[in-house]
mmCIF file of C-alpha atoms and ligand atoms in Angstrom:
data_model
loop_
_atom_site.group_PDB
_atom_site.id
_atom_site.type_symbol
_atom_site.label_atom_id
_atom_site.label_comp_id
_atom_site.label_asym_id
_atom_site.label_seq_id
_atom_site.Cartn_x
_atom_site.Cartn_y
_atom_site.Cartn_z
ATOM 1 C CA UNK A 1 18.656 9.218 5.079
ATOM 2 C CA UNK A 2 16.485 9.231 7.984
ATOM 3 C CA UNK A 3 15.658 12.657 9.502
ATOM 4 C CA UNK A 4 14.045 13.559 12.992
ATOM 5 C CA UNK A 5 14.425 9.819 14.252
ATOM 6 C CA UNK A 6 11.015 9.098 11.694
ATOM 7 C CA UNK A 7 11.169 7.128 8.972
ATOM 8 C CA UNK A 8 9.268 9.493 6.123
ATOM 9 C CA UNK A 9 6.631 7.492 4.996
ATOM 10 C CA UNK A 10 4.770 8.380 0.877
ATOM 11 C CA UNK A 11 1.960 6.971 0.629
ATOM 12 C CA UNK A 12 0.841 6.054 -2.869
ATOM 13 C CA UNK A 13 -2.971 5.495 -3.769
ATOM 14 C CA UNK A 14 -5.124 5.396 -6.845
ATOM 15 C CA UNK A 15 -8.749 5.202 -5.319
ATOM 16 C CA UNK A 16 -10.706 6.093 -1.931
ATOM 17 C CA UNK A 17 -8.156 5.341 0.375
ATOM 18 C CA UNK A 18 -9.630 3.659 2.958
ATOM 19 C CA UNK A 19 -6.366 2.432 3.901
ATOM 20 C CA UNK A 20 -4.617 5.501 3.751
ATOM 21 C CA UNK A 21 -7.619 7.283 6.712
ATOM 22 C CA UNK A 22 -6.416 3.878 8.091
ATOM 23 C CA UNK A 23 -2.447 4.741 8.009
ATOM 24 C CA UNK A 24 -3.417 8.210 8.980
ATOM 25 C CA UNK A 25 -6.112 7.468 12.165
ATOM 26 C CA UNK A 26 -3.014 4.984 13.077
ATOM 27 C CA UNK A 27 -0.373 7.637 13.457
ATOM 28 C CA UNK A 28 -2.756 10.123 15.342
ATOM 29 C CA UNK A 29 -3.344 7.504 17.701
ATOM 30 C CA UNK A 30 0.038 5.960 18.307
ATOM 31 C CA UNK A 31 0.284 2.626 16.238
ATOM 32 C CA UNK A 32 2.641 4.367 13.811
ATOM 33 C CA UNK A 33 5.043 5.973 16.227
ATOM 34 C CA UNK A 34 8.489 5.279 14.524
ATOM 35 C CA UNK A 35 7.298 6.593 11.075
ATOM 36 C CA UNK A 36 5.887 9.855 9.199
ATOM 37 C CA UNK A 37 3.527 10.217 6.268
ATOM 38 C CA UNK A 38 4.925 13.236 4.613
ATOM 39 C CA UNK A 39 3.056 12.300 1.142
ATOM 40 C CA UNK A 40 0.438 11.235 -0.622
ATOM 41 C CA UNK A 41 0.833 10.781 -4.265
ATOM 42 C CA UNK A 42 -1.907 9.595 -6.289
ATOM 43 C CA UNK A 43 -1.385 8.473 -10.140
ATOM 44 C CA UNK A 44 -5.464 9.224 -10.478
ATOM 45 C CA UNK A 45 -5.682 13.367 -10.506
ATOM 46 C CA UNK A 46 -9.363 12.780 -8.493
ATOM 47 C CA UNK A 47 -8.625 10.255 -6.273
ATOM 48 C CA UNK A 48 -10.636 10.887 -2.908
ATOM 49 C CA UNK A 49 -7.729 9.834 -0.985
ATOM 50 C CA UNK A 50 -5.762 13.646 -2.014
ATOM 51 C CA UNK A 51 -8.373 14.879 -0.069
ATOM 52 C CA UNK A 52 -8.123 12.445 2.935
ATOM 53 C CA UNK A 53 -4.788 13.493 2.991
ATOM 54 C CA UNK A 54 -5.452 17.140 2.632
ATOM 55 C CA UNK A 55 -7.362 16.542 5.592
ATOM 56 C CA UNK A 56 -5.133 15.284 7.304
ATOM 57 C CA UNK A 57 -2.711 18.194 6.854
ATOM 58 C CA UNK A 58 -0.688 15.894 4.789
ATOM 59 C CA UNK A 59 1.139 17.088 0.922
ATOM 60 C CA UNK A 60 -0.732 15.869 -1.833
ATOM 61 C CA UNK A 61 0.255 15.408 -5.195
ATOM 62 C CA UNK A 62 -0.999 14.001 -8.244
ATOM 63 C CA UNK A 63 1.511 11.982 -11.099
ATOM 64 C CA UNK A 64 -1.074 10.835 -13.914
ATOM 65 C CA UNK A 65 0.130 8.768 -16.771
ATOM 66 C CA UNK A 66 -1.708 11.068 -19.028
ATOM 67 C CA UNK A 67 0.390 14.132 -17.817
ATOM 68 C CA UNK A 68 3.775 12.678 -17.931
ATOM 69 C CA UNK A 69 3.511 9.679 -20.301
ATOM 70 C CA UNK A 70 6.721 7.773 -20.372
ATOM 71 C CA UNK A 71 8.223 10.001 -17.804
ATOM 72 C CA UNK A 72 5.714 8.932 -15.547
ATOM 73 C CA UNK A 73 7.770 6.663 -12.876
ATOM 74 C CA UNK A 74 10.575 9.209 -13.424
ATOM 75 C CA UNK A 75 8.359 11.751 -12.245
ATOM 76 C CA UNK A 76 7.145 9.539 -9.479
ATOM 77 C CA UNK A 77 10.947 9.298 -8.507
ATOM 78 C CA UNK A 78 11.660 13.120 -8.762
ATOM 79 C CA UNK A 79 9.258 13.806 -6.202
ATOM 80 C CA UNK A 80 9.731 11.204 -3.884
ATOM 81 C CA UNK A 81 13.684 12.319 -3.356
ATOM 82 C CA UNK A 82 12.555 15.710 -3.197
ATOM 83 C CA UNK A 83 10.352 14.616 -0.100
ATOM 84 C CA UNK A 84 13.392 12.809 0.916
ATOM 85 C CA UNK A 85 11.334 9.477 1.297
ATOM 86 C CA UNK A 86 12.500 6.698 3.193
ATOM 87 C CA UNK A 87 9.667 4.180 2.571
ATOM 88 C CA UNK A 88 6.482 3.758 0.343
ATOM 89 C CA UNK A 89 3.829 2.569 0.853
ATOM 90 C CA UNK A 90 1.435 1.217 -1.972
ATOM 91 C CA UNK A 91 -2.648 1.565 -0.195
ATOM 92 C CA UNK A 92 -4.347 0.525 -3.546
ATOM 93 C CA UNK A 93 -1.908 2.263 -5.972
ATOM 94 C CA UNK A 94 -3.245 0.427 -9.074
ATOM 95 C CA UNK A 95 0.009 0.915 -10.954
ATOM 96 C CA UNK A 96 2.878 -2.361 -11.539
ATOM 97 C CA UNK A 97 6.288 -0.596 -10.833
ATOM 98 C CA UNK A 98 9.354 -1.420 -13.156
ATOM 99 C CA UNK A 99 12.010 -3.471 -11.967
ATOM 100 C CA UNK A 100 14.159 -0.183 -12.258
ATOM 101 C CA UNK A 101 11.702 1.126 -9.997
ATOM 102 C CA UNK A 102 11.288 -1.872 -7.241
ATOM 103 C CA UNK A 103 15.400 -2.460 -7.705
ATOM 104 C CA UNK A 104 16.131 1.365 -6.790
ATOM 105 C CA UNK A 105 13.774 0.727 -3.463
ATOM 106 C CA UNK A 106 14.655 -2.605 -2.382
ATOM 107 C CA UNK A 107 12.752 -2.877 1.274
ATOM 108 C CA UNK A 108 11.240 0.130 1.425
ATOM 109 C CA UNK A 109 8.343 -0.405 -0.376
ATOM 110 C CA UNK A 110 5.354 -2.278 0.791
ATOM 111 C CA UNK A 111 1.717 -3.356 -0.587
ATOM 112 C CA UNK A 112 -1.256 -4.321 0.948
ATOM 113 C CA UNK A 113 -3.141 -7.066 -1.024
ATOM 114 C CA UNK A 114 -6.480 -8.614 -0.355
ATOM 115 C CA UNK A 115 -6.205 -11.946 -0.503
ATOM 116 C CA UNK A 116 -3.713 -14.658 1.401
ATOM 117 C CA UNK A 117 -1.065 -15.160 -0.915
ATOM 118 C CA UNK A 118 -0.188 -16.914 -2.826
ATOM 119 C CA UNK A 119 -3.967 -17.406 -3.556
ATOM 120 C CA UNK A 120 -5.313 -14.864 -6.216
ATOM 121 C CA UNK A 121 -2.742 -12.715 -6.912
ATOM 122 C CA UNK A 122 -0.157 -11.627 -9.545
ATOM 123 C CA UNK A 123 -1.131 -9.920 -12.328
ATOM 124 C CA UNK A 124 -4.513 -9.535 -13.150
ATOM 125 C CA UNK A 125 -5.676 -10.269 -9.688
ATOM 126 C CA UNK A 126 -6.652 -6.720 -8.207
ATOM 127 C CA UNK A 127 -9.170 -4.970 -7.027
ATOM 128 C CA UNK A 128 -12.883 -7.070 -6.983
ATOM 129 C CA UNK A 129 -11.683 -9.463 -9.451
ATOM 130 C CA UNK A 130 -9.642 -10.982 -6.173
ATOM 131 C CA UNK A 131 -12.598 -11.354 -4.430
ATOM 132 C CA UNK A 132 -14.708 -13.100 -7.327
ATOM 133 C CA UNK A 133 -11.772 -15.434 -7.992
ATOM 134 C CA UNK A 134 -11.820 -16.285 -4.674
ATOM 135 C CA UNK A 135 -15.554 -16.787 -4.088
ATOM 136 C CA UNK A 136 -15.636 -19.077 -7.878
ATOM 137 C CA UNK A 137 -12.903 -21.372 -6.439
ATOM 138 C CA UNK A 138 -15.220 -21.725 -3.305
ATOM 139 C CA UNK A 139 -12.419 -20.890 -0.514
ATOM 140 C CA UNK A 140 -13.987 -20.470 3.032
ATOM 141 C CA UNK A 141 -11.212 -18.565 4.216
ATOM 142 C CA UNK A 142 -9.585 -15.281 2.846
ATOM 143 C CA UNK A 143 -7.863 -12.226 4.100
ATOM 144 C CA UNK A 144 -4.914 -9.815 3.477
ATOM 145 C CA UNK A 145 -0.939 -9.745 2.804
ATOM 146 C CA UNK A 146 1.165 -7.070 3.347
ATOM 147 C CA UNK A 147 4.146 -7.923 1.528
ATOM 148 C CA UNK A 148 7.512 -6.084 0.692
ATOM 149 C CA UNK A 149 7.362 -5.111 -3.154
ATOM 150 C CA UNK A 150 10.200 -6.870 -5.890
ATOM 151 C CA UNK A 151 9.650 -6.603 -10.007
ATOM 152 C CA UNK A 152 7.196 -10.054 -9.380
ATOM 153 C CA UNK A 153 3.361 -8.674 -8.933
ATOM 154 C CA UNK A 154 2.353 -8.879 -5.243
ATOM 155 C CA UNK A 155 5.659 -11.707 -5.420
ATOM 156 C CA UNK A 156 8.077 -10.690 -2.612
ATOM 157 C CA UNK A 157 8.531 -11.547 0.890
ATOM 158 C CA UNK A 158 5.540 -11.642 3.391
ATOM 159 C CA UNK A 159 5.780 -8.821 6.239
ATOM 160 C CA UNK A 160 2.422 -10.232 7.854
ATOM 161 C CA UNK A 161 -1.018 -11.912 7.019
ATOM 162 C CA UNK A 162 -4.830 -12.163 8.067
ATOM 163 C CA UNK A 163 -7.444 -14.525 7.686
ATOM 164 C CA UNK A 164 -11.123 -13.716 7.268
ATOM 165 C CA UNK A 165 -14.001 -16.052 7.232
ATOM 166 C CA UNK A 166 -16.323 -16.663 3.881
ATOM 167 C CA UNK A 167 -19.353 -16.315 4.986
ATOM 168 C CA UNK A 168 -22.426 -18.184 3.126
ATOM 169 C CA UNK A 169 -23.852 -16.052 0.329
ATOM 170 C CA UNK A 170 -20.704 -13.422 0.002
ATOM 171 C CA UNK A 171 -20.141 -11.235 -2.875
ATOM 172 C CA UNK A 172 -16.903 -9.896 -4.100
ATOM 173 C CA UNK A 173 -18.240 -6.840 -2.813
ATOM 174 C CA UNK A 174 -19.130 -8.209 1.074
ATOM 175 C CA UNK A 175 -16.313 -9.960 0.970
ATOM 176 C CA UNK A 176 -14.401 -7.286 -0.270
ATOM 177 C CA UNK A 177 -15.368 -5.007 2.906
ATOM 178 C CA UNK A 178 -15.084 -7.481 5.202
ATOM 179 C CA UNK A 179 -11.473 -8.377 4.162
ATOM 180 C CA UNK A 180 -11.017 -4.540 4.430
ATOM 181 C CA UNK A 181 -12.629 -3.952 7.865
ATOM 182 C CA UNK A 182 -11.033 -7.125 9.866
ATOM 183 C CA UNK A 183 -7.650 -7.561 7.890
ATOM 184 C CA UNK A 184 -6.677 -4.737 5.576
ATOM 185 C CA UNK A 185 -7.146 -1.582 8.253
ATOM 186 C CA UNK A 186 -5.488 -3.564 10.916
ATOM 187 C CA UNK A 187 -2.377 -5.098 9.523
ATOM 188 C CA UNK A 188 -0.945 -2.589 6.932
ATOM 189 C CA UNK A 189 -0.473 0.276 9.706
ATOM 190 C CA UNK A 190 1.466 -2.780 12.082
ATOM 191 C CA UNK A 191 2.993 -3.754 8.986
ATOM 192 C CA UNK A 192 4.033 -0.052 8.046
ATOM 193 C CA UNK A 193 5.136 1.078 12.014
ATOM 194 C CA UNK A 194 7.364 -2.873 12.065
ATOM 195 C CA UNK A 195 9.408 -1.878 8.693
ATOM 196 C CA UNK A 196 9.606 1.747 10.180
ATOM 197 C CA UNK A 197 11.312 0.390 13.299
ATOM 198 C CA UNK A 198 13.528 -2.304 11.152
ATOM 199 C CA UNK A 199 14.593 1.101 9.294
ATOM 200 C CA UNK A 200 15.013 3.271 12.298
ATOM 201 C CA UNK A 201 17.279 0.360 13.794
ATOM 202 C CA UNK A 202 19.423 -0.511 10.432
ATOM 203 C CA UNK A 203 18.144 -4.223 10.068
ATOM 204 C CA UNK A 204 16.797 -3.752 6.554
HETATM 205 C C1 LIG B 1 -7.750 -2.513 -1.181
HETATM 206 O O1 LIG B 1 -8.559 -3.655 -1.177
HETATM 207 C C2 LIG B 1 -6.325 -2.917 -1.417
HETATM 208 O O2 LIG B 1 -5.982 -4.123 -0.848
HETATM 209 C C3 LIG B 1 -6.306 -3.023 -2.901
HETATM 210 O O3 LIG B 1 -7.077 -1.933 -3.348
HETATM 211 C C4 LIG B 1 -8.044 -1.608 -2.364
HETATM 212 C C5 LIG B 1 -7.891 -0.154 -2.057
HETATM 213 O O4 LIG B 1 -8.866 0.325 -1.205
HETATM 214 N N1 LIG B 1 -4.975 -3.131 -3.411
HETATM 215 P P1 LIG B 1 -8.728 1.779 -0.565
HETATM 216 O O5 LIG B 1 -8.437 2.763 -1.683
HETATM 217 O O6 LIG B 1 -7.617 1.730 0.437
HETATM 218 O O7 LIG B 1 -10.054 2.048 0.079
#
């Protein structure tokens, strides 16, 4: 399953991708050593992040609901064994994977989300709306969760966390870059290279 001693890493996006430059700065400089981002599929057919990844030298393909409809995960699927995928990783992939879907890749997918959990997430808790929820309940501290991906929304176990400070006057927007800058960029290329290694040596 795992080819050339790398673990081949997909990447799956919907939006800018500011994690994915941060998943692809991190292999060019080392932090990901033990892993490979072969793909970039993005379920949004203008994403910026196809072009980050085009960039980057890296395949980039697009799966839209709107082209495939109900075969849409089965598609997803299709082209992942066809890159011969070993793990996924979700950078703000706006999509909630079936059960089929999260049962077929038990521990080898992953998902960065912006907030500590189990505070403000699940379903309906993405994108700014984390960051206002957050801000209404009057928390002073926030941060990020990388977190290994089961049929619950942003509900299986923890791979690591960071906190971020609240800062008087914060937006969900401030606190949204912020959380992005000091947590996001940092831990979900460690996150990504620790799974790689747990692959490469057969402990998950
Ligand atoms: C990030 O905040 C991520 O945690 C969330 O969606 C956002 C994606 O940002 N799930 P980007 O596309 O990586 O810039």
């Amino acid at each position: 399953m795992v080819s050339d001693k790398k673990v081949r890493i997909a990447v799956l996006v919907s939006g800018g991708g500011t994690n994915l430059q941060a998943l692809i700065d991190s292999q060019k400089s080392g932090v990901i050593k033990s892993g490979e981002i072969v793909l970039v599929l993005s379920n949004k057919a203008d994403a910026y992040s196809l072009e980050r990844a085009r960039n980057a030298g890296i395949p980039a393909v697009a799966v839209t609901k709107a082209e495939f409809g109900a075969d849409f995960e089965n598609k997803i699927i299709k082209t992942l064994e066809e890159n011969n995928i070993d793990l996924i990783v979700l950078a703000g992939f706006m999509c909630i994977l079936s059960k089929d879907f999260t049962d077929r890749y038990k521990n080898r997918i992953i998902n960065i989300h912006p907030s500590l959990i189990p505070a403000f997430c699940g379903e309906g808790f993405y994108g700014l709306r984390v960051h206002r929820a957050a801000l209404e309940k009057g928390v002073k501290v926030s941060g990020a969760t990388v977190h290994f991906v089961n049929e619950i929304p942003d509900g299986g176990e923890i791979i690591m966390q960071k906190a971020v400070e609240v800062m008087e006057g914060d937006t969900p927007e401030t606190l949204s870059a912020r959380i992005l800058e000091n947590a996001e960029w940092k831990i979900l290329p460690l996150s990504t290279e620790l799974v790689c290694e747990k692959i490469l040596n057969n402990q998950i």
